[in-house]
Coordinates of C-alpha atoms in Angstrom, one line a residue:
M16 CA 93.5 -44.4 -66.5
V17 CA 90.5 -43.6 -68.7
Y18 CA 89.8 -39.7 -69.1
T19 CA 86.2 -39.4 -69.7
T20 CA 84.5 -36.0 -70.5
T21 CA 80.6 -34.4 -70.9
I22 CA 79.1 -33.7 -74.2
M23 CA 75.5 -32.9 -74.0
G24 CA 74.9 -35.1 -70.9
E25 CA 76.8 -37.9 -71.9
V26 CA 80.1 -39.4 -70.5
V27 CA 82.1 -40.0 -73.5
D28 CA 85.9 -40.7 -74.0
P29 CA 87.3 -37.9 -75.5
A30 CA 90.1 -39.9 -77.8
Y31 CA 86.8 -41.1 -79.6
V32 CA 85.1 -38.1 -80.2
Q33 CA 85.3 -36.2 -84.0
A34 CA 85.4 -33.0 -84.8
P35 CA 81.5 -31.4 -85.1
E36 CA 82.1 -30.8 -88.7
H37 CA 83.3 -34.7 -89.1
R38 CA 80.2 -36.4 -87.0
P39 CA 77.4 -38.3 -88.9
K40 CA 74.7 -36.5 -90.0
Q41 CA 70.8 -37.6 -88.4
S42 CA 69.9 -38.5 -92.1
V43 CA 71.7 -41.1 -94.6
I44 CA 71.6 -40.9 -98.1
I45 CA 71.7 -44.3 -99.6
A46 CA 73.9 -44.3 -102.8
E47 CA 71.9 -44.0 -106.0
G48 CA 74.1 -45.2 -109.4
I49 CA 77.3 -46.3 -107.5
P50 CA 78.8 -48.4 -110.5
L51 CA 78.0 -52.0 -110.2
I52 CA 80.4 -54.0 -113.0
D53 CA 79.9 -57.4 -114.1
L54 CA 83.3 -59.1 -114.6
S55 CA 81.6 -62.3 -116.4
P56 CA 83.3 -61.0 -119.5
I57 CA 86.6 -62.1 -118.4
N58 CA 85.9 -64.8 -115.8
Y59 CA 83.6 -66.7 -117.3
Q60 CA 84.7 -67.5 -121.1
Q61 CA 87.2 -69.5 -123.0
E62 CA 90.8 -67.5 -122.4
E63 CA 91.3 -67.7 -126.0
T64 CA 87.7 -65.9 -126.9
I65 CA 88.8 -63.5 -124.7
T66 CA 90.0 -60.3 -127.2
P67 CA 90.0 -56.4 -126.5
V68 CA 87.0 -55.9 -128.4
S69 CA 85.2 -58.7 -126.5
I70 CA 86.0 -56.6 -123.2
Q71 CA 85.9 -53.0 -124.5
G72 CA 82.5 -52.5 -122.8
L73 CA 84.0 -53.8 -119.4
V74 CA 87.1 -51.8 -120.0
E75 CA 84.9 -48.4 -120.8
E76 CA 82.9 -49.3 -117.2
I77 CA 86.1 -49.9 -115.3
G78 CA 87.6 -46.4 -116.9
S79 CA 84.5 -44.3 -116.4
A80 CA 84.0 -45.5 -112.7
C81 CA 87.6 -44.6 -111.7
K82 CA 87.3 -41.4 -113.0
E83 CA 83.8 -40.1 -111.7
W84 CA 83.5 -42.1 -108.6
G85 CA 86.7 -43.3 -107.7
F86 CA 85.3 -46.6 -106.6
F87 CA 82.7 -49.3 -107.7
Q88 CA 81.1 -52.8 -106.9
V89 CA 82.1 -55.7 -109.0
I90 CA 80.2 -59.2 -108.7
N91 CA 80.8 -62.5 -110.7
H92 CA 84.3 -61.7 -109.6
K93 CA 85.7 -65.3 -109.3
V94 CA 86.3 -65.5 -105.6
P95 CA 85.0 -68.7 -104.4
L96 CA 82.1 -67.8 -101.6
G97 CA 83.1 -70.7 -99.5
K98 CA 86.9 -68.9 -98.9
R99 CA 85.4 -65.8 -98.2
E100 CA 82.8 -67.2 -95.5
R101 CA 85.4 -69.3 -94.0
I102 CA 87.9 -66.3 -93.7
E103 CA 84.9 -64.4 -92.1
D104 CA 84.2 -67.1 -89.7
A105 CA 88.1 -67.0 -88.7
A106 CA 87.6 -63.7 -87.9
R107 CA 84.4 -63.9 -85.9
K108 CA 86.1 -66.3 -83.9
F109 CA 89.4 -64.6 -83.5
F110 CA 87.7 -61.2 -82.5
A111 CA 85.7 -63.1 -79.8
L112 CA 88.3 -64.1 -77.8
S113 CA 89.7 -62.4 -74.6
L114 CA 92.0 -59.0 -75.3
E115 CA 94.5 -61.3 -73.3
E116 CA 94.8 -63.7 -75.7
K117 CA 94.5 -61.2 -78.7
I118 CA 97.6 -59.2 -77.5
K119 CA 99.5 -62.0 -77.7
V120 CA 100.0 -61.2 -81.2
R121 CA 99.9 -57.6 -80.8
R122 CA 101.5 -55.1 -83.2
D123 CA 103.9 -52.4 -82.4
A124 CA 105.7 -49.7 -84.2
I125 CA 108.7 -51.9 -85.5
N126 CA 106.9 -55.1 -86.3
V127 CA 103.4 -53.3 -87.5
L128 CA 101.7 -56.9 -88.1
G129 CA 99.1 -58.5 -86.2
Y130 CA 96.2 -57.6 -83.6
F131 CA 96.1 -53.8 -82.6
E132 CA 93.2 -52.1 -80.9
A133 CA 94.1 -48.4 -81.0
E134 CA 94.4 -47.0 -84.1
H135 CA 93.8 -43.5 -84.8
T136 CA 92.9 -41.7 -88.6
K137 CA 93.1 -38.0 -88.9
N138 CA 94.2 -37.9 -85.2
V139 CA 90.8 -39.4 -83.6
R140 CA 90.6 -42.8 -82.5
D141 CA 89.0 -45.0 -84.5
W142 CA 86.1 -47.3 -82.8
K143 CA 87.4 -50.8 -83.8
E144 CA 89.8 -53.4 -83.6
I145 CA 91.9 -55.2 -86.4
Y146 CA 94.1 -58.0 -87.5
D147 CA 97.0 -57.3 -90.1
F148 CA 98.7 -59.8 -92.5
N149 CA 101.0 -59.2 -95.3
V150 CA 100.2 -61.6 -98.2
Q151 CA 103.8 -62.3 -99.0
Q152 CA 105.3 -64.2 -96.4
P153 CA 107.6 -63.6 -95.5
T154 CA 107.7 -60.2 -97.1
F155 CA 111.2 -59.2 -97.8
I156 CA 112.2 -56.1 -97.8
P157 CA 115.3 -55.1 -100.2
P158 CA 117.6 -52.5 -99.6
S159 CA 116.8 -49.1 -101.2
D160 CA 118.6 -47.4 -103.7
D161 CA 118.8 -43.9 -101.1
S162 CA 122.1 -44.1 -100.0
D163 CA 121.6 -41.8 -97.4
D164 CA 119.6 -44.2 -96.0
D165 CA 120.6 -45.3 -92.6
Q166 CA 118.7 -48.5 -92.9
N167 CA 120.1 -49.7 -96.3
I168 CA 119.8 -53.3 -95.5
Q169 CA 117.8 -56.0 -96.7
F170 CA 115.0 -57.4 -93.7
Q171 CA 112.0 -59.3 -93.2
W172 CA 108.4 -59.1 -92.0
D173 CA 106.8 -61.9 -90.5
N174 CA 103.2 -62.4 -89.9
R175 CA 102.5 -62.9 -86.3
W176 CA 99.7 -65.4 -86.2
P177 CA 97.4 -66.5 -83.0
Q178 CA 97.2 -69.9 -81.9
N179 CA 93.2 -69.8 -82.1
P180 CA 91.1 -70.0 -83.4
P181 CA 93.3 -73.1 -85.3
E182 CA 92.1 -72.8 -88.9
F183 CA 92.9 -69.1 -88.7
R184 CA 96.2 -69.3 -90.4
E185 CA 95.0 -71.5 -93.1
A186 CA 91.7 -69.1 -94.1
C187 CA 93.7 -66.4 -94.2
Q188 CA 96.3 -67.7 -96.7
E189 CA 93.8 -69.2 -98.7
Y190 CA 91.8 -66.1 -99.2
A191 CA 94.7 -64.1 -99.9
Q192 CA 95.5 -65.9 -102.9
E193 CA 92.2 -65.5 -104.1
V194 CA 91.2 -61.8 -103.8
E195 CA 95.2 -61.2 -105.0
K196 CA 94.7 -63.0 -107.9
L197 CA 91.2 -60.3 -108.4
A198 CA 93.1 -57.3 -107.7
Y199 CA 95.9 -58.3 -110.1
K200 CA 93.1 -58.6 -112.9
L201 CA 91.4 -55.4 -111.7
M202 CA 94.6 -53.4 -112.4
E203 CA 95.2 -55.0 -115.9
L204 CA 91.4 -53.5 -116.4
I205 CA 92.5 -50.2 -115.4
A206 CA 95.8 -50.1 -117.2
L207 CA 93.6 -50.6 -120.3
S208 CA 91.4 -48.1 -119.4
L209 CA 94.2 -45.6 -119.2
G210 CA 95.4 -46.6 -122.7
L211 CA 98.4 -48.6 -120.9
A212 CA 99.7 -52.2 -121.7
P213 CA 97.5 -54.2 -119.6
N214 CA 101.0 -55.8 -117.7
R215 CA 101.9 -52.0 -117.5
F216 CA 101.7 -52.2 -113.7
H217 CA 103.4 -55.8 -112.8
E218 CA 107.1 -54.5 -112.2
F219 CA 105.8 -52.5 -109.3
F220 CA 104.1 -55.4 -107.4
I221 CA 107.2 -58.4 -107.0
H222 CA 108.3 -57.3 -103.9
N223 CA 104.7 -56.0 -103.1
T224 CA 103.9 -54.9 -99.6
S225 CA 100.1 -55.8 -99.8
N226 CA 98.5 -57.0 -96.9
I227 CA 94.8 -58.2 -95.4
R228 CA 93.1 -56.2 -92.6
L229 CA 90.2 -58.2 -90.7
N230 CA 88.1 -55.2 -89.0
H231 CA 85.9 -55.5 -85.9
Y232 CA 83.1 -52.6 -85.1
P233 CA 81.9 -53.3 -81.8
P234 CA 78.5 -51.7 -80.8
C235 CA 79.3 -48.1 -79.8
P236 CA 77.5 -46.3 -77.2
Y237 CA 77.7 -43.0 -78.7
P238 CA 77.4 -43.0 -82.4
H239 CA 76.9 -40.0 -83.1
L240 CA 79.9 -38.7 -82.2
A241 CA 82.3 -42.0 -82.8
L242 CA 83.8 -43.2 -86.2
G243 CA 84.6 -46.7 -86.6
L244 CA 87.1 -45.4 -89.2
G245 CA 87.5 -41.9 -89.8
H246 CA 87.6 -40.0 -92.9
H247 CA 90.5 -40.5 -94.9
K248 CA 91.7 -41.7 -98.8
D249 CA 93.8 -45.0 -99.2
T250 CA 97.6 -44.7 -99.6
G251 CA 97.9 -47.8 -101.3
V252 CA 97.3 -48.7 -104.9
L253 CA 94.1 -50.5 -105.0
T254 CA 92.1 -51.7 -102.0
V255 CA 89.5 -54.6 -102.9
L256 CA 87.0 -54.9 -99.3
A257 CA 84.0 -57.5 -98.3
Q258 CA 81.8 -56.0 -95.9
D259 CA 79.1 -58.2 -94.2
D260 CA 75.5 -57.2 -94.2
V261 CA 75.5 -54.8 -91.4
G262 CA 76.7 -51.7 -93.9
G263 CA 78.6 -48.5 -92.4
L264 CA 80.9 -47.4 -95.1
E265 CA 79.7 -44.4 -96.7
V266 CA 81.6 -42.2 -99.5
R267 CA 82.3 -38.4 -100.2
R268 CA 80.2 -38.2 -103.3
K269 CA 82.5 -36.2 -106.0
S270 CA 79.5 -34.9 -107.4
D271 CA 78.3 -32.4 -104.4
G272 CA 80.7 -33.7 -101.8
E273 CA 78.2 -35.5 -100.1
W274 CA 78.9 -38.5 -97.6
I275 CA 76.7 -41.3 -99.2
R276 CA 76.1 -44.7 -97.6
V277 CA 77.0 -47.8 -99.7
R278 CA 74.5 -50.4 -99.5
P279 CA 75.9 -54.0 -99.2
I280 CA 75.1 -56.4 -102.3
S281 CA 76.0 -60.1 -101.5
N282 CA 79.2 -61.5 -102.7
S283 CA 80.3 -58.5 -104.3
F284 CA 83.6 -56.7 -103.5
I285 CA 83.8 -53.1 -102.9
I286 CA 87.0 -51.5 -104.8
N287 CA 88.7 -48.3 -104.1
V288 CA 91.1 -46.3 -106.4
G289 CA 94.5 -45.5 -104.1
D290 CA 96.6 -42.5 -103.9
M291 CA 99.3 -44.5 -105.6
I292 CA 97.0 -44.8 -108.8
Q293 CA 96.0 -40.8 -108.6
V294 CA 99.6 -40.4 -109.1
W295 CA 100.7 -42.9 -111.9
S296 CA 97.5 -41.4 -113.8
N297 CA 98.5 -37.9 -113.1
D298 CA 95.3 -37.2 -111.4
A299 CA 93.2 -38.8 -114.3
Y300 CA 92.1 -41.2 -111.3
E301 CA 91.6 -39.8 -108.0
S302 CA 91.2 -41.6 -104.7
V303 CA 88.1 -41.2 -103.0
E304 CA 87.4 -40.0 -99.4
H305 CA 85.3 -42.6 -97.4
R306 CA 84.5 -43.7 -93.7
V307 CA 82.9 -45.9 -91.6
M308 CA 80.0 -45.3 -89.4
V309 CA 79.1 -47.3 -86.3
N310 CA 76.2 -48.3 -84.6
S311 CA 74.7 -49.1 -80.8
E312 CA 73.2 -52.6 -81.4
K313 CA 74.9 -54.8 -83.8
D314 CA 78.9 -56.1 -84.4
R315 CA 80.1 -55.1 -88.2
F316 CA 82.8 -57.2 -89.9
S317 CA 84.8 -56.5 -92.7
I318 CA 88.1 -57.7 -94.6
P319 CA 89.9 -55.1 -97.1
F320 CA 92.5 -56.4 -99.2
F321 CA 95.2 -53.5 -99.9
L322 CA 97.3 -54.1 -103.0
K323 CA 100.5 -52.1 -102.5
P324 CA 103.9 -52.0 -103.9
A325 CA 107.7 -52.7 -103.2
L326 CA 108.8 -50.5 -100.3
Y327 CA 111.4 -49.2 -102.7
T328 CA 109.2 -47.7 -105.5
D329 CA 109.5 -44.5 -106.4
V330 CA 105.8 -43.5 -107.6
K331 CA 105.5 -40.7 -110.1
P332 CA 103.5 -40.0 -113.0
L333 CA 103.8 -42.6 -115.8
E334 CA 105.7 -41.0 -119.1
E335 CA 102.9 -42.4 -121.2
L336 CA 99.9 -40.4 -120.0
T337 CA 102.1 -37.1 -119.4
D338 CA 103.4 -34.5 -122.1
E339 CA 103.8 -31.1 -122.6
N340 CA 99.8 -30.2 -122.5
N341 CA 99.5 -32.7 -119.3
P342 CA 102.4 -32.4 -117.4
P343 CA 103.4 -34.2 -114.2
I344 CA 102.0 -32.6 -111.5
Y345 CA 103.5 -34.5 -108.6
R346 CA 107.1 -35.0 -107.6
P347 CA 108.2 -38.3 -106.7
V348 CA 106.9 -40.6 -103.6
N349 CA 108.7 -42.8 -102.0
W350 CA 106.6 -45.3 -101.2
G351 CA 108.2 -46.9 -98.3
K352 CA 108.6 -43.3 -96.6
F353 CA 105.1 -42.5 -97.5
R354 CA 103.9 -45.4 -95.8
T355 CA 106.4 -45.4 -92.6
A356 CA 105.3 -41.7 -92.4
R357 CA 101.6 -42.7 -92.7
M358 CA 101.9 -45.7 -90.3
R359 CA 103.1 -43.7 -87.5
S360 CA 100.3 -41.4 -87.6
N361 CA 98.2 -44.4 -86.8
F362 CA 99.5 -45.3 -83.4
T363 CA 99.2 -42.0 -81.4
K364 CA 97.7 -38.8 -81.7
S365 CA 99.8 -36.0 -83.3
N366 CA 99.6 -32.0 -83.2
V367 CA 100.4 -32.2 -86.7
E368 CA 98.7 -33.1 -90.2
N369 CA 99.4 -36.1 -91.4
L370 CA 100.9 -36.7 -94.5
Q371 CA 99.0 -36.7 -97.9
I372 CA 99.3 -37.2 -101.1
Y373 CA 98.6 -33.7 -102.1
H374 CA 101.6 -32.6 -100.1
F375 CA 103.9 -34.0 -103.3
K376 CA 102.2 -31.8 -105.8
I377 CA 104.2 -29.6 -107.9
S378 CA 103.4 -25.9 -107.5
Q379 CA 101.6 -24.9 -111.1

């Protein structure tokens, strides 16, 4: 049974209704000055000519964008346009299938991969449907180092691939290989911008739990009350987002707290700093709050890649970035337990606040 309520004369499903303070504003602020970073210096030069001096400007741009905005856009990223277009086409075909067909690969609380149509953010249902797959196939989850963990065994996650469209799996896997390369290049630049060795973060991704999500935001009859994706910060390390030309992504500008709309740029990616970079950098770089608007006329599609560490990783401020004048401000965050707690809140509405990164801050 679907329960409804009446708001200002409209009959709506209350599960989707945002609290008044989180509803979309009537006026839209189009962002100006969002960093647009050209990655040509690392992608379109002979490898032997790439030196610390030759990419110094690029590293500084990345650092400034991470510090001041928490996100930026990149062009000349070397992800083949054809592979991006192929996965976008496959996503549209998959979401156009009947619900009966899509739920054949529906995820649940045990198997977290596949199709889902009832996700919640901040305890409010999102106006969207999704499909998740992991990049490592299968994703092996090694035993944890926690002797008190009653599930201290190795297991694996397997992707739930649909039968249709027939090209779906190949399109997803080919795209995943390319966007993962981009994410690791960006992590090297972020490491350099923090004064670290470029490979400083590599060890955390040997058994990574990175995934790609296909998002479909259908037309919504009450876009002034609902959101495609509620306000939140990304839990992982780094997000690489491909969005279509419909638009709808909004970020909370750090300088004044205003929600601003990110204008789509053809063949670009939007890069988000995630919570784990915030912890590793000891708040030098902060994850950015964002949300997705819906509209009453057009479908919107997007494809985020979420770079995530191994489940057994204890994320804490890096020793190289802390000292007596800048002591660690976070206690260690076990990624597996943090991720599990956040995943649970995606399935059902809870009466308590979702676990957030600031819950791990050390009282000063």
